[in-house]
PDB file of C-alpha atoms in Angstrom:
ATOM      1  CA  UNK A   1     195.253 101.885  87.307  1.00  0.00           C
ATOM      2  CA  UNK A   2     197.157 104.786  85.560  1.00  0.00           C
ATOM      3  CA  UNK A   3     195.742 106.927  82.993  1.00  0.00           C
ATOM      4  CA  UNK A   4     196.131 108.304  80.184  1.00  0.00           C
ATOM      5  CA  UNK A   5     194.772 111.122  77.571  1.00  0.00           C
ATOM      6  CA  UNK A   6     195.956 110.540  73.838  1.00  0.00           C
ATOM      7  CA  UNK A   7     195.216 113.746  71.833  1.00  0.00           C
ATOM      8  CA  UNK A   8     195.496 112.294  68.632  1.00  0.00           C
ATOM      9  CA  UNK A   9     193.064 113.437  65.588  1.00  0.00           C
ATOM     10  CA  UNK A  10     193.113 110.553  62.893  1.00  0.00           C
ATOM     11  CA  UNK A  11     190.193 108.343  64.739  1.00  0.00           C
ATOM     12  CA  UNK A  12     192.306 104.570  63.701  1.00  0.00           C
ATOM     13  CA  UNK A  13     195.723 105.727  64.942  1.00  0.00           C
ATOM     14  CA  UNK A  14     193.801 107.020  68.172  1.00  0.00           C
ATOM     15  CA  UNK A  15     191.628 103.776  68.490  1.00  0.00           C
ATOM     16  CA  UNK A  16     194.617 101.928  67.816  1.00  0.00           C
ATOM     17  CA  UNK A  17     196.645 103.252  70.785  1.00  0.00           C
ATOM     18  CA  UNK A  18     193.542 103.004  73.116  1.00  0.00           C
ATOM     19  CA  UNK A  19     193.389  99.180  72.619  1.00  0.00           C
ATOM     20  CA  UNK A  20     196.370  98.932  73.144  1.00  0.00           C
ATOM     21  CA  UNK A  21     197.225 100.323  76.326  1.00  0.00           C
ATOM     22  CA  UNK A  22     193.485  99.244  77.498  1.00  0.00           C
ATOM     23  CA  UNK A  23     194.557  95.722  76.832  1.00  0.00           C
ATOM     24  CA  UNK A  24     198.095  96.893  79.009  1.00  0.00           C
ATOM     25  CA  UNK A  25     195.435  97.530  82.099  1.00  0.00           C
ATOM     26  CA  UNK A  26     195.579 101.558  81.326  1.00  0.00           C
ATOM     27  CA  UNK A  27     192.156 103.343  82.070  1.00  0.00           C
ATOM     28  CA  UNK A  28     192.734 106.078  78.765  1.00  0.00           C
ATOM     29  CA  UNK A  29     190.834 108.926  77.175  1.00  0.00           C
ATOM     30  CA  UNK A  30     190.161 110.249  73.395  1.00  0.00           C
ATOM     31  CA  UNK A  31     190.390 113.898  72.210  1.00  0.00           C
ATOM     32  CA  UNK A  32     190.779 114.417  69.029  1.00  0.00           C
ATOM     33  CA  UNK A  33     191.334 118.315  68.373  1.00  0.00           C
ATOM     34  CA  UNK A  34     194.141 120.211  70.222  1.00  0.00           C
ATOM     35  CA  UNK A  35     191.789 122.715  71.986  1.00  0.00           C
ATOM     36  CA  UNK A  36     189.641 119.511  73.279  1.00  0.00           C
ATOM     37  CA  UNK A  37     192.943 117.870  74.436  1.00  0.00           C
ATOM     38  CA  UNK A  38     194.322 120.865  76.308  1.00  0.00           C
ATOM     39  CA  UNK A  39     191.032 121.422  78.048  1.00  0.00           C
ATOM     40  CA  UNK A  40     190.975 117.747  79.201  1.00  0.00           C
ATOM     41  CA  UNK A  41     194.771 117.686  80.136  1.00  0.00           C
ATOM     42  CA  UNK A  42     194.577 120.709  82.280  1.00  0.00           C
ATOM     43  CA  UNK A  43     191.374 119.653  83.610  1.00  0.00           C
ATOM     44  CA  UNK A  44     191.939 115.577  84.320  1.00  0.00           C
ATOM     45  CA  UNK A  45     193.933 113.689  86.357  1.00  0.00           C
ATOM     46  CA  UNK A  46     196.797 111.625  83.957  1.00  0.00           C
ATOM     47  CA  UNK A  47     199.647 109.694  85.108  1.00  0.00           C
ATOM     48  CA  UNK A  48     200.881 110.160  81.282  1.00  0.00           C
ATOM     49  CA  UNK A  49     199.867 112.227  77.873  1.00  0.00           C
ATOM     50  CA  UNK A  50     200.186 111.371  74.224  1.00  0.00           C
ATOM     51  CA  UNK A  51     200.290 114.189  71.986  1.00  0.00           C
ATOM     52  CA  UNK A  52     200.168 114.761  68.117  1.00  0.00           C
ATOM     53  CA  UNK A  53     202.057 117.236  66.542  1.00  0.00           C
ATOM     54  CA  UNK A  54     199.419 118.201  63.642  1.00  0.00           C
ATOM     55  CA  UNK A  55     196.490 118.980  65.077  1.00  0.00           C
ATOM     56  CA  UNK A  56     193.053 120.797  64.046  1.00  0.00           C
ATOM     57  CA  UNK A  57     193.253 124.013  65.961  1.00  0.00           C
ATOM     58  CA  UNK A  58     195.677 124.452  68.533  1.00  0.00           C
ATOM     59  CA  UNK A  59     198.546 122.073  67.303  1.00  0.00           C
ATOM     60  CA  UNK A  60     200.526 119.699  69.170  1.00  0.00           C
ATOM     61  CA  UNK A  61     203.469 121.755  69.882  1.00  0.00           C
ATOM     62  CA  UNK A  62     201.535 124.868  71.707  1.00  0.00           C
ATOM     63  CA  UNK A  63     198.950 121.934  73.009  1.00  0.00           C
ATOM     64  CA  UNK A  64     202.813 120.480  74.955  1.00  0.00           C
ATOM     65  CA  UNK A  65     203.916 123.854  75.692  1.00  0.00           C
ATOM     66  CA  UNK A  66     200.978 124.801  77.725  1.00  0.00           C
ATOM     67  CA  UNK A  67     200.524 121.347  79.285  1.00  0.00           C
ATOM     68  CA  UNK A  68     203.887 121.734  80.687  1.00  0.00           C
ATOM     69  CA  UNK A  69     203.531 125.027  82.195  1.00  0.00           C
ATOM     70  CA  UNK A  70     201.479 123.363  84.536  1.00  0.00           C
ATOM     71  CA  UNK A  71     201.733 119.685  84.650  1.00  0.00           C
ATOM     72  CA  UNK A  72     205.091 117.613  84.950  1.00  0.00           C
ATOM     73  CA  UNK A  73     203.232 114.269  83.805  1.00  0.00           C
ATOM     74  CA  UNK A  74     205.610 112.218  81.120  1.00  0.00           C
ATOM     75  CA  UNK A  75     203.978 113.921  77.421  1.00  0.00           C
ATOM     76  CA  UNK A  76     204.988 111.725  74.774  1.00  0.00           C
ATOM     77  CA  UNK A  77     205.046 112.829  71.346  1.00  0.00           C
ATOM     78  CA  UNK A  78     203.537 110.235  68.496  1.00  0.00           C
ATOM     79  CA  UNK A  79     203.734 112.608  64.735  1.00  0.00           C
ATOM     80  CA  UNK A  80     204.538 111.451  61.101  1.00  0.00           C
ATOM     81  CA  UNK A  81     206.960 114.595  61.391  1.00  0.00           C
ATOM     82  CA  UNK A  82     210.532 113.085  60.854  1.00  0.00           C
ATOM     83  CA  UNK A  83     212.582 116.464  60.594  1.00  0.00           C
ATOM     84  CA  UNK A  84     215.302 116.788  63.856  1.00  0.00           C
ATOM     85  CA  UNK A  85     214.210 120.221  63.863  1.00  0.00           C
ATOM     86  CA  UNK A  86     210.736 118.973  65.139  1.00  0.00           C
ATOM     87  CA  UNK A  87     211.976 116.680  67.720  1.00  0.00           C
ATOM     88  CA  UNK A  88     214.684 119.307  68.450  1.00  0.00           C
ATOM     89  CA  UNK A  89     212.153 121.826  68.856  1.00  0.00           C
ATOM     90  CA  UNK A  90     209.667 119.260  70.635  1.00  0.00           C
ATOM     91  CA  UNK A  91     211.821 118.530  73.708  1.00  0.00           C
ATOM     92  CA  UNK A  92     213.060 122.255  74.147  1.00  0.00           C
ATOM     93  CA  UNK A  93     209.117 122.285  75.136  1.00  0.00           C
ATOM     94  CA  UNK A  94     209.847 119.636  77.798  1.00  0.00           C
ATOM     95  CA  UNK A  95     208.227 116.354  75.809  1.00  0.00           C
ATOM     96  CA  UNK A  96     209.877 113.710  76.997  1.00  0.00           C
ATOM     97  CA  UNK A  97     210.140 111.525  74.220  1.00  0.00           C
ATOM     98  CA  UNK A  98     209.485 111.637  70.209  1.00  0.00           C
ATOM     99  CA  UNK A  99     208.360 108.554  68.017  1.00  0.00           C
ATOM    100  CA  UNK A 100     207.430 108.530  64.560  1.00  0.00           C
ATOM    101  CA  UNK A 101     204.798 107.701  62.615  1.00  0.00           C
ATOM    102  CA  UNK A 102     204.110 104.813  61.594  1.00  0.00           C
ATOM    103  CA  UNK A 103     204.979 103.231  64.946  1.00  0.00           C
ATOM    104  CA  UNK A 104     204.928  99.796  66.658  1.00  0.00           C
ATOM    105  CA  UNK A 105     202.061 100.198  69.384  1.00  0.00           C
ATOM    106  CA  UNK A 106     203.897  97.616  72.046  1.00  0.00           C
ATOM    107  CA  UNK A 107     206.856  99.681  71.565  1.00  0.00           C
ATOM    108  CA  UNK A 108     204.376 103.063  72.638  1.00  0.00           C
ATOM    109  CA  UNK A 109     202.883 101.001  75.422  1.00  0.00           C
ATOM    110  CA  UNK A 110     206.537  99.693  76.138  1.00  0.00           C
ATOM    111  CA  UNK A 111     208.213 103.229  76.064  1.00  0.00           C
ATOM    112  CA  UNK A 112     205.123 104.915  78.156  1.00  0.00           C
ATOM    113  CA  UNK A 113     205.447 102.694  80.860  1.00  0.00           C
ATOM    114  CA  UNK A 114     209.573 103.014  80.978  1.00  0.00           C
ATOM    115  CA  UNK A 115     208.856 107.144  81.386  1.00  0.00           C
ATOM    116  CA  UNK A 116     205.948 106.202  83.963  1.00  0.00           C
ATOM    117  CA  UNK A 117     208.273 103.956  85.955  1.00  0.00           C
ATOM    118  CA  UNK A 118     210.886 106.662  86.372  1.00  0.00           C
ATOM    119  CA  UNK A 119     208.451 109.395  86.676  1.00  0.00           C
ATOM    120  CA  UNK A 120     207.242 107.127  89.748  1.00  0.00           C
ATOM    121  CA  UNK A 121     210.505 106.201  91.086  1.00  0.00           C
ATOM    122  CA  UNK A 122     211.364 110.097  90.970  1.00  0.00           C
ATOM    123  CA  UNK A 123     208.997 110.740  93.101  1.00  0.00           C
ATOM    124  CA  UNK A 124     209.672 108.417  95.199  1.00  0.00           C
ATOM    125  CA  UNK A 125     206.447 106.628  94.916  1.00  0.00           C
ATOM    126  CA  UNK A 126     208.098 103.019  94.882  1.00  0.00           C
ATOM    127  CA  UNK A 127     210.154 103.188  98.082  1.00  0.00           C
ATOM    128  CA  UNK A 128     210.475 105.031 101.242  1.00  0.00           C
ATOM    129  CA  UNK A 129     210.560 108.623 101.142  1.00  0.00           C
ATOM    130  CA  UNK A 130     214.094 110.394 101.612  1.00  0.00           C
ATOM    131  CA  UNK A 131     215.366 113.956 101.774  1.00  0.00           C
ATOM    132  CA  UNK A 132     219.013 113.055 100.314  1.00  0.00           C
ATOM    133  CA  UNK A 133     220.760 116.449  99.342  1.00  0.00           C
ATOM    134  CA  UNK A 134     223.915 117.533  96.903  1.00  0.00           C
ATOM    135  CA  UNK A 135     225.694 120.255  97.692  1.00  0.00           C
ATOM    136  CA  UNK A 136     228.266 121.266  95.275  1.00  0.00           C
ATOM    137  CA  UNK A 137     229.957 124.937  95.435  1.00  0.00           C
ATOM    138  CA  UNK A 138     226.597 127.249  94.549  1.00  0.00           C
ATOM    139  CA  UNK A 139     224.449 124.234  93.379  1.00  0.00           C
ATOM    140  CA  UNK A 140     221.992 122.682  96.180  1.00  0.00           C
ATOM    141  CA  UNK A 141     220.170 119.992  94.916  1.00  0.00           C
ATOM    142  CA  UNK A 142     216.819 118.604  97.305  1.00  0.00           C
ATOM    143  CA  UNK A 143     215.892 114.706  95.864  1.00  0.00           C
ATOM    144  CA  UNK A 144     213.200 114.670  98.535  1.00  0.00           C
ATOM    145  CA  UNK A 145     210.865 117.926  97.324  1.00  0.00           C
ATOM    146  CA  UNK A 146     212.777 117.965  93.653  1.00  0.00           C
ATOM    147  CA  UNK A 147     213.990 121.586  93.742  1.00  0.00           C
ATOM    148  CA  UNK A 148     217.284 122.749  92.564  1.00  0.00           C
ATOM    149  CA  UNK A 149     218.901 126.094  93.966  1.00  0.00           C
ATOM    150  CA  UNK A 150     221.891 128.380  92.038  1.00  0.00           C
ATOM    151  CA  UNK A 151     224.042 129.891  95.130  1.00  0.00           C
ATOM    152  CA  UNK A 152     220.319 130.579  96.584  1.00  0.00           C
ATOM    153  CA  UNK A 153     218.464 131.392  94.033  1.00  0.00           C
ATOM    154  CA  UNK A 154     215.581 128.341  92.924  1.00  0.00           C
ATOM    155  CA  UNK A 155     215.494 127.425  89.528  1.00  0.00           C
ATOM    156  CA  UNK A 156     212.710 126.368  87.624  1.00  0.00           C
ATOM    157  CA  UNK A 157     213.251 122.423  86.178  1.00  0.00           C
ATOM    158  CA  UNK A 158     211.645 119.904  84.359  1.00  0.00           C
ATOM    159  CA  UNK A 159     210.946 116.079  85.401  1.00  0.00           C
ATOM    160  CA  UNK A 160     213.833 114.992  83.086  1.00  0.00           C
ATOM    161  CA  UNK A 161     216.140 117.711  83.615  1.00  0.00           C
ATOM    162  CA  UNK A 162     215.845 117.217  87.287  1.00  0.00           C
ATOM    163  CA  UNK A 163     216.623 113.226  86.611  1.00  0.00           C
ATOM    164  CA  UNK A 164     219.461 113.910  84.648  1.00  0.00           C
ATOM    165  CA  UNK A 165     221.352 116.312  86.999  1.00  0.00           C
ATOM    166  CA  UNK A 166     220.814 114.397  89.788  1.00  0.00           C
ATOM    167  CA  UNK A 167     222.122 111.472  87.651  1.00  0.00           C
ATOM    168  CA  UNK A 168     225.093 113.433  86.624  1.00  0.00           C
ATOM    169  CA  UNK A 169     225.980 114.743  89.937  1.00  0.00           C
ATOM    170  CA  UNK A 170     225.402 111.260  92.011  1.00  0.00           C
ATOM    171  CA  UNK A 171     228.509 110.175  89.175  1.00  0.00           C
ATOM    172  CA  UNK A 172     231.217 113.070  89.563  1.00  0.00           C
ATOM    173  CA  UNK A 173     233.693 112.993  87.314  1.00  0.00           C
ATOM    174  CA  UNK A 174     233.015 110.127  84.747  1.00  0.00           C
ATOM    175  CA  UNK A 175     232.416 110.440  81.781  1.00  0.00           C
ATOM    176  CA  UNK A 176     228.948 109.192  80.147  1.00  0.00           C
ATOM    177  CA  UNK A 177     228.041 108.779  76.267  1.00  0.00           C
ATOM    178  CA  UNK A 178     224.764 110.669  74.841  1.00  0.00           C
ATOM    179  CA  UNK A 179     223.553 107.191  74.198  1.00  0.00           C
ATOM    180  CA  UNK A 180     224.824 106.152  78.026  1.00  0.00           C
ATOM    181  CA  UNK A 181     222.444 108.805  79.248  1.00  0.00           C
ATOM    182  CA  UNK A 182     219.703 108.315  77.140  1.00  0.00           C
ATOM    183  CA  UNK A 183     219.523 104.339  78.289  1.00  0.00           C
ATOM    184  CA  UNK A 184     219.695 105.320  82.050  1.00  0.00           C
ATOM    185  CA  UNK A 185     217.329 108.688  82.067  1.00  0.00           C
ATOM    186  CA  UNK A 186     214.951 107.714  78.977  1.00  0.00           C
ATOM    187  CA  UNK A 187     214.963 103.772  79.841  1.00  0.00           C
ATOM    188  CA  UNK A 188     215.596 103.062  75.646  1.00  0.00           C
ATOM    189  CA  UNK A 189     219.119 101.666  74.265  1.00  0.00           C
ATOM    190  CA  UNK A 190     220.726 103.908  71.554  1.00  0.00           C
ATOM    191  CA  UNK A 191     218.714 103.327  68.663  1.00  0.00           C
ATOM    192  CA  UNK A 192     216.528 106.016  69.955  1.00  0.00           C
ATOM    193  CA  UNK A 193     216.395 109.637  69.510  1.00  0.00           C
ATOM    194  CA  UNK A 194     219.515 110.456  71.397  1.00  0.00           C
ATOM    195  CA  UNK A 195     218.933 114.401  70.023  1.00  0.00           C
ATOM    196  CA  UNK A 196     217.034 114.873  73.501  1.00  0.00           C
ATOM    197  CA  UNK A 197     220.126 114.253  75.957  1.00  0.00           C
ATOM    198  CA  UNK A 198     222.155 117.273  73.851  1.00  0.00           C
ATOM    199  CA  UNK A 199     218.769 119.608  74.205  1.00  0.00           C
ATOM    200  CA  UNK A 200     218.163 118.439  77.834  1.00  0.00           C
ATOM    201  CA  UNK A 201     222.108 119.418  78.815  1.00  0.00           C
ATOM    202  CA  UNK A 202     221.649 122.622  77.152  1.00  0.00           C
ATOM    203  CA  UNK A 203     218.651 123.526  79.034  1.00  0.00           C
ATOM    204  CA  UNK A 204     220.385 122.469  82.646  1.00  0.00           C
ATOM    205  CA  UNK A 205     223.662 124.523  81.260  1.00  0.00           C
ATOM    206  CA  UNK A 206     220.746 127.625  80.790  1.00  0.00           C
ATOM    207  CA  UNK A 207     219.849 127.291  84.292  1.00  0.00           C
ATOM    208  CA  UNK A 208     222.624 125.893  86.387  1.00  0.00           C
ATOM    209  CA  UNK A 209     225.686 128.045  84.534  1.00  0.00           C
ATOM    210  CA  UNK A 210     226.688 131.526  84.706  1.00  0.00           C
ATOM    211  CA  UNK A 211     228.204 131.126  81.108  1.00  0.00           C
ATOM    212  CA  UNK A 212     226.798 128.579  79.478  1.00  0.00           C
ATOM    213  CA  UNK A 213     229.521 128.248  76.993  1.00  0.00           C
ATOM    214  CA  UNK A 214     232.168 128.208  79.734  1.00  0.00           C
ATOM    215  CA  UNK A 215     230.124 125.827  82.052  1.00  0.00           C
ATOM    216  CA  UNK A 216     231.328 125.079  85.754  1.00  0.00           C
ATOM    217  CA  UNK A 217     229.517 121.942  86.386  1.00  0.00           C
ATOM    218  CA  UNK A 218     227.991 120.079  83.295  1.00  0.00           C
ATOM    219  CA  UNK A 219     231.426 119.545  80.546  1.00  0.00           C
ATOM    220  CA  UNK A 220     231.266 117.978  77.331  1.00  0.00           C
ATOM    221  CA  UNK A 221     234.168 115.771  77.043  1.00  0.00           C
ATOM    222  CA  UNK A 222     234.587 116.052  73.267  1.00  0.00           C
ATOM    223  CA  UNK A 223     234.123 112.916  71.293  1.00  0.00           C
ATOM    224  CA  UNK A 224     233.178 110.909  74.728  1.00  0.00           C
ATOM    225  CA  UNK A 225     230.437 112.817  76.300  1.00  0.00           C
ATOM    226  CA  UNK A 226     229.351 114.901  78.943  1.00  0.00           C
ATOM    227  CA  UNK A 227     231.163 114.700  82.932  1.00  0.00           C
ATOM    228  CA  UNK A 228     229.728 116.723  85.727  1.00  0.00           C
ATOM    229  CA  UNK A 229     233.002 117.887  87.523  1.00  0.00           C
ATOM    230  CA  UNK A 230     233.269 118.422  91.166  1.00  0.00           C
TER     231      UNK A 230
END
């Protein structure tokens, strides 16, 4: 049974989401400040964490930024904050997905288990274990223990980054849409918040490129998308 930790502090919306996974065969728990909810995330054992954005005390966006410094558990984000420059700001933290209040639960439950099943099939969880590598001039990337090396060097990368570069780099040389991308990595078609593929292939460029603005291995093909070139 996987579980989960909502962090949510208006008591109905919090309920609400409880019953809802709890009647999806999810074992979840309640906090409802964000000092409580850190505590219990750094402390449990979740397959998956919901997270508020407005919060009493710590709020939701420091609550996801120190979660991840530790944990590499999906973190969804559920917040009545509709500006990009939240969501924008939200996934540079390494949430991997924003939706907006008011919300249909079965599409929560239906988007949390989507990010669990990839989470899962990224780590190989769901079938035999395998230590396929990509080597491409300085890059070295190692499915099998999910590390990523820059001509030797390791780099420091998040569950989705990792699934998108390895996504990208399986596919040299084509060409994929934002909204492409966000159906394969995220699991959701293109009415979605597609904002998070353009912040997620800014981070990788960060990481992977000597100049980011001239990048080597992650292109943006302009008007078409974005083609990892060999």
């Amino acid at each position: 049974m996987a579980s989960i930790l909502i962090i949510e502090d208006e008591t109905t919306i919090a309920e609400l989401e409880r019953d809802y996974f709890e009647l999806n065969g999810f074992s979840v728990d309640l906090c409802h400040t964000g000092d409580e909810g850190l505590k219990q995330a750094l402390e449990g054992d979740y397959n998956l964490i919901i997270v508020d954005l407005m919060l009493p005390g710590l709020d939701g966006f420091e609550c996801c930024r120190r979660i991840r410094e530790v944990k590499e558990v999906p973190i969804l984000v559920v917040s009545a904050k509709k500006e990009e420059i939240d969501k924008i700001r939200t996934f540079n933290l390494g949430v991997d997905d924003f939706i907006t209040k008011p919300f249909s639960p079965s599409e929560l439950v239906a988007r949390a288990k989507a990010h669990l099943t990839r989470y899962e099939r990224l780590l190989g969880k769901n079938k035999p274990a395998q230590q396929d590598e990509i080597h491409i001039r300085g890059l070295h990337i190692d499915r099998g223990s999910r590390r990523v090396f820059v001509n030797g060097e390791e780099v420091a990368i998040t569950t989705k980054e990792f699934e998108l570069l390895v996504f990208l780099a399986s596919h040299p040389n084509r060409v994929f849409s934002k909204s492409d991308l966000f159906e394969r990595i995220w699991g959701m078609d293109s009415t979605g918040d597609i904002a998070t593929v353009t912040v997620h292939i800014r981070k990788l460029r960060g990481k992977l490129e000597t100049d980011p603005k001239n990048p080597e291995y992650i292109e943006t093909v302009w008007g078409a998308g974005y083609r990892f070139t060999v």
